Amino acid sequence: MDRSALDEIIVSGGYIGVNTGQAPEANQTLISSDTVEGAFDAASCIGCGACVASCKNGSASLFTAAKISHLAQLPQGKIEHHKRTNDMVNKMDELGFGACSNTGACEVECPQGISISHIAFMNKSFFK
Amino acid sequence: MDFKLKIWRQEQAAVSGKMMAYTVKDISPDMSFLEMLDQLNENLILSGQNPISFDSDCREGICGQCGLFINGRAHGPRGHTSTCQLHMRSFQDGETIYIEPFRAGPFPIKKT
Amino acid sequence: MYFSTDSKQIPKAKVPQGDLRDKWSNFKDQAKLISPNNRNKYHVIIVGTGLSGASAAASLAELGYNVSVFCFQDSPRRAHSVAAQGGVNAMKNYKNDGDSVHRMFYDTLKGGDFRAREANVYRLAECSASLIDQAVAQGVPFAREYSGYLSNRSFGGVQVSRTFYARGQTGQQLLLGAYQAMMRQVKAKKVTSYTRHEMLDLVLINGVAKGIIARNLDTGEITRHTANAVVLATGGFGKIYYLSTLAMGCNGSAIWRAHKKGAWTACPSWTQIHPTCLPQSGSYQSKLTLMSESLRNDGRIWVPLKKNEDRKAVDIPEEERDYYLERRYPSFGNLAPRDIASRAAKERIDAGHGVGSLKNAVYLDFKDALAKQGKAAIAKKYGNLFDMYEKITGINAYKEPMKISPAAHFSMGGLWVDYELSTNIPGLFSIGESNFSDHGANRLGANSLLQACVDGYYILPQTLPHYLAQSGKPETINSDDPAFLESELQVKQQLENFGKINGHKTVDYFHRELGKILYDKCGLTRTEKGLTLAIEAIKNLRDSFYKDLKIPMKTDGINEELEKAGRVADYLEIGELMCIDALSREESCGAHFRMEHQTNDGEAIRNDEEFNFISCWQKSDKAPVLIKEVLNFEFTKPTERSYK
């Protein structure tokens, strides 16, 4: 199947806007181990689309929320968080993915065990 | 192990598809699900039939390219396991296995 | 004779003048630039979207060049860099354990058995620290100490801790960082992404790279793409061994087709056989899964002292176990470099001490580490690897040792490139694993991610514009040029001919047979006799391929067998050159171990007097031609590479 729609969601804002070459010293911003591990849990998404396939609404919320949550948990990703969330959620709707009705099917099938709590976080940020 | 397979076959997005029946024999329980399909394809090719198209690349659960809907579940019966990491020991000998692509409006089917 | 030597051609390595520490700065200071408002007049093609390709695409696009990227996968994020597990090396000296750029340079050069260019290796170490900064800024969640500072671990072949990691998924996280940076440029309309496209030929106009021919794997359409420069970032070709740690689609076709257009291939037989992979369990197997080398930080490798031991591992008492790496290499122990660890495993397995149902494995045991550190600590470091092991084998490695075995993993060899990462064809660059540059005859663990990133983020964005600036005004290339038309025709004919053979064997049959020949004769150990036999066997197999191949006929639409046929046709040629390369090198160095050249206790004997060069192979209508780039050690003295 053609899953390029997932790439389009990333194109709409799933990144930190940093240019290559001139980043600040990595230890300049300290990040607690728990924060990084929390971000990693979300970042481990492999983009397979099982969450979409198992959702009765055909929603890509788990995929989208995982990227939003990964970046928002890190200090370097917080700055663009609200714009990123709006852009990615709107893109997801535009591409024809359904809405989340909290059935939890995605979390059960996710090969990486990504939690639906990220979706709650995404929705909270989106409606703010 | 022997299995009966019911596989969704569809030539392209624009034409309709249907379930087709296949049989595979002498499958090792240590074989991965995709290696079982490799073996089926080998037989189909040698007998001049159209092999089944399925995505896979790294076959170690990290690239995200594989994805089959197996017995009504994305990536099959084992939770938190991608299709390529699923092994035939997770199935019963003689079982009928239903295999389909992931289905969603924004994921058009190319070929199965 | 299987090859001829051309001693008149001297490869131009283009290493800048000055002290080792100043060379890269000197290059950058003198490199020609293109002004920002002219950059969008240039178009660059990058084939491959792994770490090197994606990072180069993001970087060049940010500079203002127009970039087209091609990958055969359905998304750029699936490139096989994603599967690298253990970590990425960088000289930060956060541990205060004596690390320095020079030490990292020397470790890498020595790890490669002094068969790499000093200046390239130094630059790799020099740029490594910036990469960590870059990746953190992109949101790569590297492991941290509880204090919030970045954490490190050790990898094979070094005595300092310079490996940064994100659990056992470092490659995935670095790749996603590069992929996201690239997708940001897709949004900015500076990068055009062609997924499900496979490059099938390189097009030269007047000897200069000007584009590629690609096939759309969904529709079968053959398309022409023009550019002012072409970059191959297509990774390694270890999948030539059929069973390997690589992804199913990894292949050597892009670099081989460039080779057929005149690009030199350097040291193609130098393949890293990784010591810690899951052993083969049956003939149906399609790949061998890697278990990260980081496991050797805490796991101890052993085999039973008794031959053909049939007791379970847990029932074998301590005094009947042979911890052979600790015994043979007391100062590095279980962290001996990969080539040495793999060869030591093969030696024990061949001597009848192998374990597992096929007696083809050794134990990797966490018993002592679990007792000392507790299950929670081990799970935090390696939890996902233990889970993966259980998914594949059904065995719980917290309770009994893992069984591991060597498997083909990384191609040190590849397209020859100069200091500027340019091949000998003007306008054709090669970055990451697809080139031969920094790793010499053996790559150290956690240096592959580093090299891919450094090539893509730091080197190519300096050297490629330098080439464009020298090549005059930006020209528009006509895709109807006869060179494109001829190339397209040849590609189409080849594809149609595969279908017409209509024999009795599948592509995979030929691939498996080739893999067996190469593992046996051009793998961990090589002999003159074996290599000669292998060359004949590969020729015969190739003949049989063109007589007896069977694939579905159609060339339009999805046809995986047709894709594989093209790749295996190339493998059948690359495999022969690998054997010729191994045959021509009468010494043992790094991963290249000729049985005729070893000490009484089985260590490699390098021959610096006769073989202190990189073998560059040029295609010829007759036998391949060997061109030598003699290595010049200005700042170090090659020594015996000992880890004892």
Tab-separated table of C-alpha atoms in Angstrom, chain C residues 304-573:
chain	number	residue	atom	x	y	z
C	304	PRO	CA	32.633	-25.238	25.772
C	305	LEU	CA	36.157	-26.617	26.256
C	306	LYS	CA	34.907	-30.050	25.203
C	307	LYS	CA	34.280	-30.650	21.505
C	308	ASN	CA	30.727	-31.485	20.403
C	309	GLU	CA	29.414	-30.576	23.848
C	310	ASP	CA	25.756	-31.527	24.226
C	311	ARG	CA	24.981	-30.197	27.700
C	312	LYS	CA	22.964	-27.029	28.048
C	313	ALA	CA	24.997	-23.865	28.602
C	314	VAL	CA	23.788	-23.424	32.175
C	315	ASP	CA	24.911	-26.977	33.023
C	316	ILE	CA	28.497	-26.434	31.883
C	317	PRO	CA	30.663	-25.562	34.895
C	318	GLU	CA	32.903	-22.517	34.850
C	319	GLU	CA	36.156	-24.530	34.535
C	320	GLU	CA	34.874	-26.225	31.376
C	321	ARG	CA	34.270	-22.927	29.531
C	322	ASP	CA	36.759	-21.296	27.216
C	323	TYR	CA	36.482	-17.502	27.267
C	324	TYR	CA	38.636	-17.448	24.161
C	325	LEU	CA	38.675	-13.674	23.533
C	326	GLU	CA	39.765	-12.966	27.117
C	327	ARG	CA	42.338	-15.757	26.790
C	328	ARG	CA	43.818	-14.608	23.475
C	329	TYR	CA	43.477	-10.825	23.849
C	330	PRO	CA	43.791	-10.080	27.581
C	331	SER	CA	44.030	-6.290	27.239
C	332	PHE	CA	40.912	-5.859	25.031
C	333	GLY	CA	39.139	-9.109	25.920
C	334	ASN	CA	35.530	-9.214	24.773
C	335	LEU	CA	35.951	-5.778	23.196
C	336	ALA	CA	38.488	-6.916	20.594
C	337	PRO	CA	37.720	-5.386	17.177
C	338	ARG	CA	35.167	-7.036	14.955
C	339	ASP	CA	37.432	-8.729	12.423
C	340	ILE	CA	39.463	-10.308	15.215
C	341	ALA	CA	36.422	-11.354	17.255
C	342	SER	CA	34.756	-12.900	14.195
C	343	ARG	CA	37.842	-14.794	13.120
C	344	ALA	CA	38.386	-16.091	16.664
C	345	ALA	CA	34.771	-17.334	16.701
C	346	LYS	CA	35.206	-19.068	13.332
C	347	GLU	CA	38.415	-20.690	14.560
C	348	ARG	CA	36.630	-22.170	17.598
C	349	ILE	CA	33.559	-23.219	15.579
C	350	ASP	CA	35.730	-24.879	12.917
C	351	ALA	CA	37.666	-26.666	15.677
C	352	GLY	CA	34.447	-28.350	16.791
C	353	HIS	CA	33.501	-26.159	19.752
C	354	GLY	CA	30.473	-24.493	18.154
C	355	VAL	CA	27.127	-24.575	19.946
C	356	GLY	CA	23.470	-24.646	18.908
C	357	SER	CA	21.600	-27.120	16.724
C	358	LEU	CA	23.823	-26.484	13.682
C	359	LYS	CA	26.971	-26.121	15.876
C	360	ASN	CA	27.569	-22.771	14.200
C	361	ALA	CA	27.441	-20.380	17.161
C	362	VAL	CA	29.219	-19.261	20.330
C	363	TYR	CA	27.736	-18.109	23.631
C	364	LEU	CA	27.367	-14.495	24.703
C	365	ASP	CA	26.716	-14.733	28.412
C	366	PHE	CA	25.314	-12.071	30.758
C	367	LYS	CA	25.377	-14.234	33.875
C	368	ASP	CA	28.180	-12.292	35.581
C	369	ALA	CA	26.855	-8.872	34.595
C	370	LEU	CA	23.369	-9.773	35.836
C	371	ALA	CA	24.782	-10.958	39.146
C	372	LYS	CA	26.889	-7.833	39.560
C	373	GLN	CA	24.597	-5.084	38.230
C	374	GLY	CA	21.128	-6.579	38.619
C	375	LYS	CA	18.470	-7.225	36.004
C	376	ALA	CA	17.120	-3.660	36.024
C	377	ALA	CA	20.465	-2.133	35.083
C	378	ILE	CA	21.017	-4.614	32.259
C	379	ALA	CA	17.459	-4.106	31.003
C	380	LYS	CA	17.943	-0.339	30.904
C	381	LYS	CA	21.026	-0.693	28.708
C	382	TYR	CA	19.989	-3.570	26.471
C	383	GLY	CA	16.282	-4.201	27.114
C	384	ASN	CA	15.183	-3.832	23.507
C	385	LEU	CA	17.963	-6.159	22.326
C	386	PHE	CA	16.957	-8.848	24.805
C	387	ASP	CA	13.330	-8.442	23.682
C	388	MET	CA	14.322	-8.709	20.032
C	389	TYR	CA	16.368	-11.832	20.789
C	390	GLU	CA	13.381	-13.430	22.441
C	391	LYS	CA	11.012	-12.489	19.597
C	392	ILE	CA	13.252	-14.147	17.030
C	393	THR	CA	14.536	-17.176	18.922
C	394	GLY	CA	11.925	-17.679	21.608
C	395	ILE	CA	14.729	-17.717	24.214
C	396	ASN	CA	14.954	-15.511	27.312
C	397	ALA	CA	18.546	-14.235	27.473
C	398	TYR	CA	18.175	-13.158	31.095
C	399	LYS	CA	18.010	-16.875	31.926
C	400	GLU	CA	20.430	-18.484	29.484
C	401	PRO	CA	23.233	-17.121	27.276
C	402	MET	CA	22.562	-15.791	23.782
C	403	LYS	CA	23.893	-17.789	20.858
C	404	ILE	CA	25.703	-15.620	18.339
C	405	SER	CA	27.568	-16.127	15.107
C	406	PRO	CA	29.458	-13.981	12.567
C	407	ALA	CA	27.536	-12.523	9.586
C	408	ALA	CA	28.326	-10.215	6.650
C	409	HIS	CA	27.660	-6.661	7.709
C	410	PHE	CA	29.558	-3.694	6.266
C	411	SER	CA	31.437	-2.939	3.056
C	412	MET	CA	34.659	-1.091	3.785
C	413	GLY	CA	35.249	-1.271	0.046
C	414	GLY	CA	33.278	0.831	-2.408
C	415	LEU	CA	33.739	3.545	-4.977
C	416	TRP	CA	37.166	5.122	-4.732
C	417	VAL	CA	36.966	8.789	-3.726
C	418	ASP	CA	39.536	11.512	-3.271
C	419	TYR	CA	39.770	13.806	-0.239
C	420	GLU	CA	36.831	15.789	-1.652
C	421	LEU	CA	34.654	12.644	-1.832
C	422	SER	CA	34.695	12.825	-5.617
C	423	THR	CA	35.134	9.659	-7.658
C	424	ASN	CA	37.488	9.676	-10.627
C	425	ILE	CA	34.499	10.685	-12.803
C	426	PRO	CA	34.086	14.479	-12.593
C	427	GLY	CA	30.718	15.383	-11.090
C	428	LEU	CA	30.186	11.979	-9.488
C	429	PHE	CA	30.522	11.900	-5.704
C	430	SER	CA	30.150	8.994	-3.324
C	431	ILE	CA	29.435	9.334	0.394
C	432	GLY	CA	28.801	7.099	3.392
C	433	GLU	CA	29.203	3.349	3.125
C	434	SER	CA	29.085	3.389	-0.677
C	435	ASN	CA	32.586	4.851	-0.873
C	436	PHE	CA	35.949	3.529	0.192
C	437	SER	CA	37.605	6.059	2.386
C	438	ASP	CA	37.983	6.194	6.099
C	439	HIS	CA	37.727	2.712	7.545
C	440	GLY	CA	40.639	1.025	5.821
C	441	ALA	CA	40.574	-2.743	6.016
C	442	ASN	CA	38.320	-2.919	9.077
C	443	ARG	CA	35.775	-0.490	10.472
C	444	LEU	CA	35.540	0.145	14.199
C	445	GLY	CA	32.137	-0.169	15.803
C	446	ALA	CA	30.043	3.040	15.893
C	447	ASN	CA	32.149	4.654	13.168
C	448	SER	CA	29.696	3.921	10.339
C	449	LEU	CA	26.991	6.286	11.582
C	450	LEU	CA	29.721	8.821	12.194
C	451	GLN	CA	31.200	8.586	8.707
C	452	ALA	CA	27.779	8.775	7.046
C	453	CYS	CA	26.868	11.910	9.025
C	454	VAL	CA	30.227	13.607	8.665
C	455	ASP	CA	30.256	13.008	4.905
C	456	GLY	CA	26.715	14.355	4.554
C	457	TYR	CA	26.562	17.206	7.058
C	458	TYR	CA	30.109	18.527	6.968
C	459	ILE	CA	32.254	17.415	4.045
C	460	LEU	CA	30.108	17.202	0.935
C	461	PRO	CA	28.448	20.604	1.571
C	462	GLN	CA	31.964	22.084	1.319
C	463	THR	CA	33.448	19.986	-1.470
C	464	LEU	CA	30.534	19.682	-3.885
C	465	PRO	CA	30.029	23.469	-4.224
C	466	HIS	CA	33.805	23.726	-4.721
C	467	TYR	CA	33.405	21.404	-7.722
C	468	LEU	CA	30.401	23.309	-9.085
C	469	ALA	CA	32.218	26.625	-8.739
C	470	GLN	CA	35.139	25.271	-10.744
C	471	SER	CA	32.971	23.771	-13.462
C	472	GLY	CA	31.958	27.137	-14.863
C	473	LYS	CA	28.537	28.671	-15.320
C	474	PRO	CA	25.514	26.538	-14.441
C	475	GLU	CA	24.404	24.784	-17.611
C	476	THR	CA	21.034	23.357	-18.472
C	477	ILE	CA	21.338	19.722	-19.399
C	478	ASN	CA	19.111	18.294	-22.062
C	479	SER	CA	17.523	14.993	-21.094
C	480	ASP	CA	17.131	14.243	-24.812
C	481	ASP	CA	20.889	14.202	-25.196
C	482	PRO	CA	21.992	11.019	-27.037
C	483	ALA	CA	23.824	9.866	-23.908
C	484	PHE	CA	20.525	9.766	-21.995
C	485	LEU	CA	18.654	8.079	-24.822
C	486	GLU	CA	21.268	5.386	-25.254
C	487	SER	CA	21.427	4.713	-21.544
C	488	GLU	CA	17.658	4.466	-21.305
C	489	LEU	CA	17.540	2.032	-24.207
C	490	GLN	CA	20.151	-0.229	-22.639
C	491	VAL	CA	18.318	-0.274	-19.325
C	492	LYS	CA	15.037	-1.186	-21.014
C	493	GLN	CA	16.660	-3.940	-23.044
C	494	GLN	CA	18.280	-5.478	-19.995
C	495	LEU	CA	14.961	-5.551	-18.137
C	496	GLU	CA	13.155	-7.154	-21.068
C	497	ASN	CA	15.889	-9.740	-21.529
C	498	PHE	CA	15.574	-11.002	-17.954
C	499	GLY	CA	11.951	-11.920	-18.582
C	500	LYS	CA	12.751	-13.667	-21.874
C	501	ILE	CA	15.148	-16.220	-20.345
C	502	ASN	CA	12.199	-18.169	-18.930
C	503	GLY	CA	14.281	-20.903	-17.279
C	504	HIS	CA	13.660	-22.970	-14.182
C	505	LYS	CA	15.241	-21.189	-11.225
C	506	THR	CA	14.270	-18.126	-9.208
C	507	VAL	CA	16.502	-15.103	-8.619
C	508	ASP	CA	16.871	-16.087	-4.964
C	509	TYR	CA	18.338	-19.455	-5.957
C	510	PHE	CA	21.229	-17.738	-7.756
C	511	HIS	CA	21.659	-15.230	-4.957
C	512	ARG	CA	21.847	-17.979	-2.322
C	513	GLU	CA	24.379	-19.946	-4.366
C	514	LEU	CA	26.555	-16.868	-4.836
C	515	GLY	CA	26.333	-16.163	-1.119
C	516	LYS	CA	27.543	-19.665	-0.281
C	517	ILE	CA	30.546	-19.341	-2.601
C	518	LEU	CA	31.511	-15.984	-1.123
C	519	TYR	CA	31.074	-16.989	2.541
C	520	ASP	CA	33.131	-20.071	1.937
C	521	LYS	CA	35.909	-18.675	-0.253
C	522	CYS	CA	35.909	-14.891	0.159
C	523	GLY	CA	34.655	-14.486	3.723
C	524	LEU	CA	36.465	-14.473	7.055
C	525	THR	CA	39.460	-16.333	5.638
C	526	ARG	CA	40.742	-16.564	2.077
C	527	THR	CA	43.292	-18.728	0.228
C	528	GLU	CA	44.742	-18.532	-3.250
C	529	LYS	CA	43.277	-21.881	-4.162
C	530	GLY	CA	39.842	-21.068	-2.751
C	531	LEU	CA	39.657	-17.731	-4.514
C	532	THR	CA	40.658	-19.248	-7.842
C	533	LEU	CA	37.944	-21.860	-7.457
C	534	ALA	CA	35.450	-19.159	-6.478
C	535	ILE	CA	36.165	-17.097	-9.587
C	536	GLU	CA	35.437	-20.105	-11.797
C	537	ALA	CA	32.362	-21.034	-9.782
C	538	ILE	CA	30.966	-17.495	-10.058
C	539	LYS	CA	31.550	-17.451	-13.813
C	540	ASN	CA	29.655	-20.706	-14.139
C	541	LEU	CA	26.863	-19.452	-11.924
C	542	ARG	CA	26.610	-16.304	-14.029
C	543	ASP	CA	26.333	-18.341	-17.218
C	544	SER	CA	23.634	-20.425	-15.639
C	545	PHE	CA	21.799	-17.272	-14.458
C	546	TYR	CA	21.455	-16.028	-18.036
C	547	LYS	CA	20.259	-19.456	-19.225
C	548	ASP	CA	18.030	-20.650	-16.436
C	549	LEU	CA	16.503	-17.647	-14.670
C	550	LYS	CA	12.747	-17.520	-14.260
C	551	ILE	CA	10.891	-14.344	-13.369
C	552	PRO	CA	7.425	-13.005	-14.230
C	553	MET	CA	7.700	-11.373	-17.675
C	554	LYS	CA	6.053	-8.005	-17.223
C	555	THR	CA	8.220	-4.875	-17.006
C	556	ASP	CA	5.388	-2.437	-16.217
C	557	GLY	CA	3.919	-2.259	-12.719
C	558	ILE	CA	5.267	-3.848	-9.572
C	559	ASN	CA	7.541	-6.821	-10.228
C	560	GLU	CA	9.857	-7.537	-7.299
C	561	GLU	CA	11.522	-10.425	-9.117
C	562	LEU	CA	12.571	-8.106	-11.937
C	563	GLU	CA	14.094	-5.691	-9.388
C	564	LYS	CA	15.977	-8.538	-7.745
C	565	ALA	CA	17.164	-9.920	-11.096
C	566	GLY	CA	18.941	-6.654	-11.898
C	567	ARG	CA	20.596	-6.572	-8.495
C	568	VAL	CA	21.721	-10.196	-8.607
C	569	ALA	CA	23.036	-9.781	-12.171
C	570	ASP	CA	25.287	-7.055	-10.767
C	571	TYR	CA	26.220	-9.127	-7.707
C	572	LEU	CA	27.396	-11.893	-10.018
C	573	GLU	CA	29.897	-9.426	-11.473
